CSV table of C-alpha atoms and ligand atoms in Angstrom, one decimal:
chain,number,residue,atom,x,y,z
A,1306,MET,CA,3.0,-9.6,-22.2
A,1307,ASN,CA,-0.5,-10.5,-21.2
A,1308,LYS,CA,-0.8,-8.8,-17.9
A,1309,ARG,CA,-2.6,-5.7,-18.5
A,1310,LEU,CA,-1.9,-4.0,-15.3
A,1311,LEU,CA,1.8,-4.8,-15.2
A,1312,GLN,CA,1.8,-3.4,-19.0
A,1313,VAL,CA,0.3,-0.1,-17.8
A,1314,LEU,CA,2.9,0.2,-14.9
A,1315,ARG,CA,5.8,-0.3,-17.4
A,1316,SER,CA,4.3,2.3,-20.0
A,1317,GLY,CA,6.1,5.4,-20.6
A,1318,PRO,CA,4.4,8.7,-21.4
A,1319,GLU,CA,4.7,8.4,-25.2
A,1320,ASP,CA,3.1,4.9,-25.1
A,1321,GLU,CA,-0.4,4.3,-26.3
A,1322,VAL,CA,-3.0,4.4,-23.4
A,1323,LEU,CA,-4.7,1.2,-22.4
A,1324,TRP,CA,-8.5,1.6,-22.0
A,1325,PRO,CA,-10.7,0.6,-20.0
A,1326,PRO,CA,-8.1,0.9,-17.3
A,1327,PRO,CA,-7.0,-2.2,-15.3
A,1328,ILE,CA,-8.4,-2.3,-11.7
A,1329,TRP,CA,-7.6,-3.4,-8.4
A,1330,MET,CA,-8.6,-2.4,-5.0
A,1331,MET,CA,-6.5,-1.4,-1.8
A,1332,ARG,CA,-7.4,-4.0,0.9
A,1333,GLN,CA,-9.1,-6.1,-1.5
A,1334,ALA,CA,-8.8,-9.2,0.7
A,1335,GLY,CA,-10.6,-8.1,3.9
A,1336,ARG,CA,-13.5,-8.2,6.3
A,1337,TYR,CA,-16.2,-7.1,3.5
A,1338,LEU,CA,-15.8,-10.6,2.4
A,1339,PRO,CA,-17.5,-13.5,4.2
A,1340,GLU,CA,-14.9,-15.9,2.8
A,1341,TYR,CA,-12.2,-13.7,4.3
A,1342,LYS,CA,-13.9,-14.0,7.8
A,1343,ALA,CA,-14.2,-17.6,7.5
A,1344,THR,CA,-10.5,-18.0,6.9
A,1345,ARG,CA,-9.6,-15.4,9.5
A,1346,ALA,CA,-11.5,-17.5,12.1
A,1347,GLU,CA,-9.7,-20.5,11.0
A,1348,ALA,CA,-6.3,-18.9,11.3
A,1349,GLY,CA,-6.5,-17.9,15.1
A,1350,SER,CA,-4.6,-14.6,15.4
A,1351,PHE,CA,-4.0,-12.2,12.5
A,1352,LEU,CA,-0.5,-12.6,12.6
A,1353,ASP,CA,-1.0,-16.4,12.2
A,1354,LEU,CA,-3.0,-15.7,9.1
A,1355,CYS,CA,-0.1,-13.6,7.7
A,1356,TYR,CA,2.6,-16.0,8.6
A,1357,SER,CA,0.6,-19.1,7.2
A,1358,PRO,CA,1.7,-19.3,3.4
A,1359,LYS,CA,-1.3,-21.7,2.9
A,1360,LEU,CA,-4.0,-19.2,4.4
A,1361,ALA,CA,-2.4,-16.0,3.3
A,1362,THR,CA,-2.4,-17.5,-0.3
A,1363,GLU,CA,-6.0,-18.4,0.0
A,1364,VAL,CA,-7.3,-14.9,1.3
A,1365,THR,CA,-5.1,-13.3,-1.6
A,1366,LEU,CA,-6.8,-15.3,-4.1
A,1367,GLN,CA,-10.3,-14.8,-2.7
A,1368,PRO,CA,-11.0,-11.5,-4.4
A,1369,ILE,CA,-9.5,-12.7,-7.7
A,1370,ARG,CA,-11.9,-15.4,-7.7
A,1371,ARG,CA,-14.9,-13.5,-6.8
A,1372,PHE,CA,-14.1,-10.4,-9.0
A,1373,GLY,CA,-11.4,-11.1,-11.4
A,1374,PHE,CA,-9.5,-8.1,-10.4
A,1375,ASP,CA,-6.2,-7.3,-12.6
A,1376,ALA,CA,-4.0,-7.3,-9.8
A,1377,ALA,CA,-3.7,-9.5,-6.5
A,1378,ILE,CA,-1.9,-8.0,-3.6
A,1379,LEU,CA,0.0,-10.2,-1.3
A,1380,PHE,CA,-2.1,-10.6,1.9
A,1381,SER,CA,0.2,-9.5,4.8
A,1382,ASP,CA,0.5,-6.3,6.9
A,1383,ILE,CA,2.8,-3.4,7.2
A,1384,LEU,CA,3.4,-4.3,10.9
A,1385,VAL,CA,5.1,-7.8,10.2
A,1386,VAL,CA,8.3,-5.4,9.7
A,1387,PRO,CA,8.3,-4.2,13.4
A,1388,ASP,CA,7.4,-8.1,14.4
A,1389,ALA,CA,10.4,-9.3,12.4
A,1390,LEU,CA,12.5,-6.5,14.3
A,1391,GLY,CA,11.5,-8.1,17.5
A,1392,ARG,CA,8.8,-5.6,18.6
A,1393,LYS,CA,5.9,-7.0,20.3
A,1394,VAL,CA,2.8,-6.7,17.8
A,1395,THR,CA,-0.8,-8.0,18.3
A,1396,PHE,CA,-3.9,-7.3,16.5
A,1397,GLU,CA,-6.9,-7.0,18.7
A,1398,PRO,CA,-10.2,-7.9,17.0
A,1399,GLY,CA,-12.4,-4.9,16.4
A,1400,VAL,CA,-9.6,-2.5,18.0
A,1401,GLY,CA,-6.8,-2.5,15.6
A,1402,PRO,CA,-2.9,-3.3,16.1
A,1403,ARG,CA,-1.3,-2.8,19.3
A,1404,LEU,CA,2.5,-2.5,19.7
A,1405,ASP,CA,4.9,-1.9,22.7
A,1406,PRO,CA,5.7,1.8,22.1
A,1407,ILE,CA,9.6,1.9,21.5
A,1408,LYS,CA,11.7,3.8,23.8
A,1409,VAL,CA,14.6,6.1,22.6
A,1410,SER,CA,17.1,3.7,24.2
A,1411,GLU,CA,15.6,0.9,22.3
A,1412,ILE,CA,16.2,2.2,18.8
A,1413,SER,CA,20.0,1.9,18.8
A,1414,GLU,CA,19.5,-1.8,19.9
A,1415,LEU,CA,17.4,-2.8,16.8
A,1416,THR,CA,19.1,-5.0,14.3
A,1417,ILE,CA,17.9,-6.2,11.0
A,1418,ALA,CA,20.1,-9.2,10.9
A,1419,GLY,CA,17.7,-12.1,11.2
A,1420,ALA,CA,14.7,-10.0,10.5
A,1421,LEU,CA,14.4,-11.4,6.8
A,1422,ASP,CA,14.5,-15.0,8.0
A,1423,HIS,CA,11.7,-14.3,10.3
A,1424,LEU,CA,9.7,-13.2,7.3
A,1425,LYS,CA,10.4,-16.2,5.1
A,1426,PRO,CA,6.7,-17.4,5.3
A,1427,VAL,CA,5.9,-14.2,3.7
A,1428,PHE,CA,8.1,-14.9,0.7
A,1429,GLN,CA,6.8,-18.5,0.5
A,1430,ALA,CA,3.3,-17.1,0.3
A,1431,VAL,CA,4.3,-14.8,-2.7
A,1432,ASN,CA,5.8,-18.0,-4.3
A,1433,ASP,CA,2.7,-19.9,-3.7
A,1434,ILE,CA,0.2,-17.1,-4.8
A,1435,ARG,CA,2.5,-16.5,-8.0
A,1436,ALA,CA,2.1,-20.3,-8.9
A,1437,ALA,CA,-1.7,-20.4,-8.3
A,1438,LEU,CA,-2.6,-17.0,-9.9
A,1439,PRO,CA,-4.1,-16.9,-13.5
A,1440,PRO,CA,-1.4,-15.7,-15.8
A,1441,GLU,CA,-2.9,-12.7,-16.8
A,1442,VAL,CA,-3.1,-11.3,-13.1
A,1443,THR,CA,-0.3,-9.1,-11.8
A,1444,LEU,CA,1.2,-9.9,-8.4
A,1445,LEU,CA,1.7,-6.9,-6.1
A,1446,GLY,CA,4.2,-7.3,-3.1
A,1447,PHE,CA,4.1,-4.3,-0.6
A,1448,CYS,CA,5.6,-2.7,2.5
A,1449,GLY,CA,4.7,0.3,4.7
A,1450,ALA,CA,6.8,3.5,4.3
A,1451,PRO,CA,9.2,4.0,7.0
A,1452,TRP,CA,7.3,7.2,8.4
A,1453,THR,CA,4.0,5.2,8.6
A,1454,VAL,CA,5.6,2.0,10.2
A,1455,ALA,CA,7.6,4.3,12.6
A,1456,THR,CA,4.3,5.9,13.7
A,1457,TYR,CA,2.9,2.6,15.0
A,1458,MET,CA,6.1,1.6,16.5
A,1459,VAL,CA,6.4,5.0,18.5
A,1460,ALA,CA,2.7,5.3,19.5
A,1461,GLY,CA,2.0,1.7,19.8
A,1462,ARG,CA,-1.3,2.0,17.7
A,1463,GLY,CA,-3.1,4.2,15.1
A,1464,THR,CA,-4.1,7.6,16.5
A,1465,PRO,CA,-6.1,10.4,14.7
A,1466,ASP,CA,-3.1,12.5,13.7
A,1467,GLN,CA,-0.2,10.4,15.2
A,1468,ALA,CA,0.8,13.2,17.5
A,1469,PRO,CA,2.6,11.2,19.7
A,1470,THR,CA,5.0,10.2,17.1
A,1471,ARG,CA,5.3,13.8,15.8
A,1472,VAL,CA,6.3,14.9,19.4
A,1473,PHE,CA,8.8,12.0,19.7
A,1474,ALA,CA,10.5,13.0,16.4
A,1475,HIS,CA,10.9,16.5,17.5
A,1476,GLN,CA,12.2,15.7,21.0
A,1477,HIS,CA,14.5,12.9,19.8
A,1478,ARG,CA,15.3,13.8,16.3
A,1479,THR,CA,18.6,11.9,16.0
A,1480,ALA,CA,17.1,8.6,17.4
A,1481,PHE,CA,14.0,9.1,15.3
A,1482,LEU,CA,16.0,9.5,12.2
A,1483,ASN,CA,18.0,6.3,13.1
A,1484,LEU,CA,14.7,4.5,13.4
A,1485,ILE,CA,13.7,5.8,10.0
A,1486,GLY,CA,17.0,4.9,8.6
A,1487,ILE,CA,16.7,1.2,9.9
A,1488,LEU,CA,13.2,0.9,8.6
A,1489,THR,CA,14.5,2.3,5.0
A,1490,GLU,CA,17.3,-0.3,4.9
A,1491,ILE,CA,15.0,-3.3,5.8
A,1492,SER,CA,12.3,-2.1,3.4
A,1493,ILE,CA,14.8,-2.3,0.5
A,1494,ASP,CA,15.7,-5.8,1.5
A,1495,TYR,CA,12.1,-6.7,2.2
A,1496,LEU,CA,10.7,-5.5,-1.1
A,1497,CYS,CA,13.6,-7.2,-3.1
A,1498,ALA,CA,12.9,-10.6,-1.3
A,1499,GLN,CA,9.2,-10.4,-2.4
A,1500,ILE,CA,10.4,-9.5,-5.9
A,1501,GLU,CA,12.6,-12.5,-6.1
A,1502,ALA,CA,9.8,-14.6,-4.8
A,1503,GLY,CA,7.6,-13.7,-7.9
A,1504,ALA,CA,6.0,-10.3,-7.1
A,1505,ASP,CA,5.7,-8.4,-10.5
A,1506,ALA,CA,5.6,-4.8,-8.9
A,1507,VAL,CA,5.6,-3.3,-5.4
A,1508,GLN,CA,3.5,-0.8,-3.5
A,1509,VAL,CA,4.9,1.3,-0.6
A,1510,PHE,CA,1.9,2.7,1.6
A,1511,ASP,CA,2.8,6.0,3.3
A,1512,SER,CA,-0.6,6.3,4.9
A,1513,TRP,CA,0.4,8.9,7.3
A,1514,SER,CA,2.4,11.0,5.0
A,1515,GLY,CA,-0.3,13.8,5.0
A,1516,ILE,CA,0.2,15.0,8.5
A,1517,LEU,CA,3.7,16.5,8.3
A,1518,GLY,CA,5.0,20.0,7.7
A,1519,GLU,CA,7.4,20.5,4.8
A,1520,SER,CA,10.9,19.8,6.4
A,1521,ASP,CA,9.5,16.8,8.2
A,1522,PHE,CA,7.9,15.3,5.2
A,1523,ASN,CA,11.4,15.8,3.4
A,1524,ASP,CA,13.2,14.1,6.1
A,1525,PHE,CA,10.8,11.4,7.0
A,1526,CYS,CA,9.0,10.6,3.9
A,1527,LEU,CA,10.7,12.0,0.8
A,1528,ASP,CA,14.3,11.2,1.5
A,1529,PRO,CA,13.6,7.6,2.8
A,1530,MET,CA,11.4,6.9,-0.4
A,1531,LYS,CA,14.2,8.2,-2.9
A,1532,ARG,CA,16.6,5.7,-1.0
A,1533,ILE,CA,13.9,2.8,-1.3
A,1534,VAL,CA,13.5,3.5,-4.9
A,1535,ALA,CA,17.0,3.7,-5.7
A,1536,GLY,CA,17.9,0.5,-3.6
A,1537,VAL,CA,15.3,-1.6,-5.1
A,1538,LYS,CA,16.1,-0.4,-8.5
A,1539,GLN,CA,19.7,-1.1,-8.2
A,1540,ARG,CA,18.8,-4.8,-7.8
A,1541,HIS,CA,15.6,-5.0,-9.9
A,1542,PRO,CA,15.7,-2.2,-12.4
A,1543,ASP,CA,12.7,-3.5,-14.5
A,1544,THR,CA,10.2,-3.9,-11.5
A,1545,PRO,CA,7.7,-1.0,-11.2
A,1546,ILE,CA,7.5,0.7,-7.8
A,1547,ILE,CA,4.1,2.4,-6.9
A,1548,GLY,CA,4.3,5.1,-4.1
A,1549,PHE,CA,1.0,5.9,-2.1
A,1550,PRO,CA,1.8,9.1,-0.1
A,1551,LYS,CA,-1.7,9.3,1.2
A,1552,GLY,CA,-3.1,12.9,1.9
A,1553,ALA,CA,0.3,14.5,0.9
A,1554,SER,CA,-1.5,17.2,-1.2
A,1555,LEU,CA,0.9,20.0,-2.2
A,1556,HIS,CA,3.8,17.4,-1.4
A,1557,TYR,CA,2.8,15.0,-4.2
A,1558,GLU,CA,4.4,16.7,-7.0
A,1559,ARG,CA,8.0,16.7,-5.5
A,1560,TYR,CA,7.4,13.0,-4.2
A,1561,VAL,CA,6.6,11.8,-7.7
A,1562,ARG,CA,9.3,13.9,-9.5
A,1563,GLU,CA,12.2,13.4,-6.9
A,1564,THR,CA,11.6,9.7,-5.9
A,1565,GLY,CA,11.5,8.4,-9.4
A,1566,ILE,CA,8.6,6.0,-8.6
A,1567,ASP,CA,6.7,4.5,-11.7
A,1568,CYS,CA,3.1,5.0,-10.5
A,1569,VAL,CA,1.5,7.1,-7.8
A,1570,GLY,CA,-1.4,6.3,-5.7
A,1571,LEU,CA,-3.9,9.2,-5.4
A,1572,ASP,CA,-6.1,9.6,-2.5
A,1573,TRP,CA,-9.6,10.9,-3.1
A,1574,THR,CA,-8.7,14.6,-2.2
A,1575,TYR,CA,-6.2,15.0,-5.0
A,1576,PRO,CA,-8.0,16.3,-8.1
A,1577,MET,CA,-7.8,14.0,-11.1
A,1578,LYS,CA,-7.3,17.0,-13.5
A,1579,LEU,CA,-4.5,18.5,-11.4
A,1580,ALA,CA,-2.8,15.2,-11.2
A,1581,ARG,CA,-2.8,14.7,-15.0
A,1582,GLU,CA,-1.4,18.1,-15.4
A,1583,ARG,CA,1.2,18.0,-12.6
A,1584,LEU,CA,2.0,14.2,-12.1
A,1585,GLY,CA,0.8,12.4,-15.1
A,1586,GLY,CA,3.9,13.1,-17.3
A,1587,HIS,CA,6.2,11.6,-14.6
A,1588,ALA,CA,4.4,8.5,-13.5
A,1589,VAL,CA,1.1,6.4,-14.1
A,1590,LEU,CA,-1.7,7.6,-12.1
A,1591,GLN,CA,-3.7,5.1,-9.8
A,1592,GLY,CA,-6.9,5.8,-7.6
A,1593,ASN,CA,-8.8,7.9,-6.5
A,1594,LEU,CA,-12.3,7.0,-5.6
A,1595,ASP,CA,-13.5,8.1,-2.2
A,1596,PRO,CA,-14.2,4.6,-0.3
A,1597,THR,CA,-17.2,6.1,1.2
A,1598,ARG,CA,-18.7,6.3,-2.3
A,1599,LEU,CA,-18.4,2.6,-2.5
A,1600,VAL,CA,-20.2,2.2,0.9
A,1601,ALA,CA,-23.0,4.3,-0.3
A,1602,GLY,CA,-23.7,3.0,-3.7
A,1603,GLY,CA,-26.2,4.1,-6.1
A,1604,ASP,CA,-25.8,7.6,-7.8
A,1605,ALA,CA,-22.8,8.4,-5.4
A,1606,LEU,CA,-21.0,5.4,-6.6
A,1607,ARG,CA,-21.9,5.9,-10.3
A,1608,GLU,CA,-21.1,9.6,-10.6
A,1609,GLY,CA,-17.8,9.1,-8.6
A,1610,VAL,CA,-16.6,6.3,-10.9
A,1611,ALA,CA,-17.8,8.3,-14.0
A,1612,THR,CA,-16.2,11.4,-13.2
A,1613,ILE,CA,-12.8,9.7,-12.6
A,1614,LEU,CA,-13.2,7.7,-15.9
A,1615,SER,CA,-13.9,10.9,-17.8
A,1616,GLU,CA,-11.2,12.8,-16.3
A,1617,ALA,CA,-8.5,10.3,-16.3
A,1618,LYS,CA,-9.1,9.1,-19.8
A,1619,GLY,CA,-6.2,9.5,-22.1
A,1620,SER,CA,-3.7,9.1,-19.3
A,1621,ARG,CA,-1.9,6.1,-18.1
A,1622,PHE,CA,-4.3,5.0,-15.4
A,1623,ILE,CA,-5.0,2.3,-13.0
A,1624,PHE,CA,-8.5,2.5,-11.2
A,1625,ASN,CA,-8.4,2.0,-7.5
A,1626,LEU,CA,-9.8,3.6,-4.3
A,1627,GLY,CA,-8.3,6.6,-2.7
A,1628,HIS,CA,-7.7,4.3,0.4
A,1629,GLY,CA,-8.7,0.8,1.6
A,1630,ILE,CA,-12.1,-0.5,1.2
A,1631,THR,CA,-13.8,-0.6,4.6
A,1632,PRO,CA,-15.6,-3.6,6.3
A,1633,GLU,CA,-19.1,-2.3,6.0
A,1634,THR,CA,-18.9,-2.0,2.1
A,1635,PRO,CA,-21.7,-4.1,0.5
A,1636,ILE,CA,-20.3,-6.7,-1.9
A,1637,ASP,CA,-22.8,-5.8,-4.6
A,1638,HIS,CA,-21.3,-2.4,-4.9
A,1639,VAL,CA,-17.8,-3.6,-5.6
A,1640,ALA,CA,-19.3,-5.8,-8.4
A,1641,GLU,CA,-21.2,-2.7,-9.8
A,1642,MET,CA,-18.0,-0.5,-9.7
A,1643,ILE,CA,-16.1,-3.1,-11.5
A,1644,ALA,CA,-18.7,-3.4,-14.3
A,1645,GLN,CA,-18.7,0.3,-14.8
A,1646,VAL,CA,-15.0,0.5,-15.1
A,1647,ARG,CA,-14.7,-2.2,-17.5
A,1648,ALA,CA,-17.4,-0.8,-19.7
A,1649,GLY,CA,-14.9,2.1,-20.0
B,107,1CP,O1,-8.6,-8.6,11.9
B,107,1CP,C1,-8.6,-8.3,10.7
B,107,1CP,O2,-9.0,-9.0,9.7
B,107,1CP,C2,-8.0,-7.1,10.6
B,107,1CP,C3,-8.0,-6.1,9.3
B,107,1CP,C4,-6.7,-6.0,8.6
B,107,1CP,C5,-6.6,-6.5,7.3
B,107,1CP,C6,-7.5,-7.1,6.3
B,107,1CP,C7,-5.6,-5.4,9.1
B,107,1CP,C8,-5.3,-4.8,10.4
B,107,1CP,N1,-4.6,-5.6,8.0
B,107,1CP,C9,-5.0,-6.0,7.0
B,107,1CP,C10,-4.5,-6.5,5.7
B,107,1CP,C11,-3.6,-5.6,5.1
B,107,1CP,N2,-3.1,-4.3,5.7
B,107,1CP,C12,-3.2,-5.5,3.6
B,107,1CP,C13,-3.5,-6.8,2.8
B,107,1CP,C14,-3.7,-6.6,1.4
B,107,1CP,C15,-4.9,-6.1,0.9
B,107,1CP,O3,-4.8,-4.8,0.5
B,107,1CP,O4,-5.8,-6.8,0.5
B,107,1CP,C16,-2.5,-4.4,3.4
B,107,1CP,C17,-1.9,-4.0,2.2
B,107,1CP,C18,-2.3,-3.6,4.6
B,107,1CP,C19,-1.5,-2.3,4.8
B,107,1CP,C20,-1.7,-1.6,6.0
B,107,1CP,N3,-1.8,-2.1,7.5
B,107,1CP,C21,-1.6,-0.2,6.2
B,107,1CP,C22,-1.4,0.6,5.0
B,107,1CP,C23,-2.8,0.9,4.2
B,107,1CP,C24,-3.7,1.6,4.7
B,107,1CP,O5,-4.8,1.0,4.8
B,107,1CP,O6,-3.5,2.8,5.3
B,107,1CP,C25,-1.8,0.2,7.5
B,107,1CP,C26,-1.8,1.7,8.1
B,107,1CP,C27,-2.0,-1.1,8.3
B,107,1CP,C28,-1.9,-1.1,9.7
B,107,1CP,C29,-3.2,-1.8,10.1
B,107,1CP,N4,-3.4,-3.2,10.1
B,107,1CP,C30,-4.7,-3.5,10.4
B,107,1CP,C31,-5.4,-2.4,10.7
B,107,1CP,C32,-6.8,-2.3,11.0
B,107,1CP,C33,-4.6,-1.2,10.4
B,107,1CP,C34,-4.8,0.4,10.5
B,107,1CP,C35,-4.9,0.7,11.9
B,107,1CP,C36,-5.0,1.9,12.4
B,107,1CP,O7,-4.3,3.0,11.9
B,107,1CP,O8,-5.8,2.3,13.4
């Protein structure tokens, strides 16, 4: 197999470690790239971009052409799933996503029949990206974790602590668990369809998992992820699954051990040494550069990258950021980071 990143994802604790580690970047197609902004302007709305196989393929390939990352990630968004479920979703330039907040009575009316049809352009994009990618580049599919997607469906937007959704979940627990159940079910089908269209591996983004108390984490994050991993593995046992429970701190360990994910995304607050000790025997590690170091550049970037490389060396590891790259990041800093990682 000549895909280095996929090779690491498939490796076990006893396998030889691949070094220098493969590298990709969360949100690697995005507004820090002038070519992305040009295609985005051509597309019209953000959802038009997501649902155009031609343009989604183009923006997926842009960071591969420019930097030669070891993985391409399908260009789409986690919120195409609520859109496919019939919720109103818009992306306001400079503001972020806006949804019609879902009411308790609307949850029981949600149906996943037909939703996958709505997402066909996404599967076409996966197919087209696969055909256009150099053979050594791993193709990643993705979805949002049920909890993270639900926070946007309930609050209608991103808020600093997603408190509206936490209140809703406490006040209407049965309905909220039904919503999580529906999102879990559709996530399994959605990821499987991406794999069938050509994705080599998939990542589940739980960007808001770090704001929950233990029992809520168990019910809203851990149990659904267990079901997603089991459901996808049942149909595609050889496809690696990456889980990214951002900010989950002390919950990381159980998340890794109990869900059976193949690889875990580490945010920048999780100490690499601890990750090796507690998580490395169970999953490949991925991450964990603070994205603000990439914005700052200079010594902050060099030292951040060097520390991660020295602490991760000897473990099954994929270099990445601890969260997505931000639009103000200078492109030169990305090239410098890649050169340093590739030098081992
Ligand atoms: O107008 C634009 O160009 C909007 C910027 C943008 C981009 C480039 C949005 C709006 N989404 C995306 C693409 C995207 N989103 C990808 C593409 C693949 C890649 O990584 O290159 C992926 C994987 C996502 C995933 C996503 N969307 C997450 C999970 C990861 C994370 O960053 O935490 C979340 C929470 C979203 C919701 C979303 N979509 C867009 C924004 C600005 C947000 C966050 C909103 C908020 O919380 O305020």
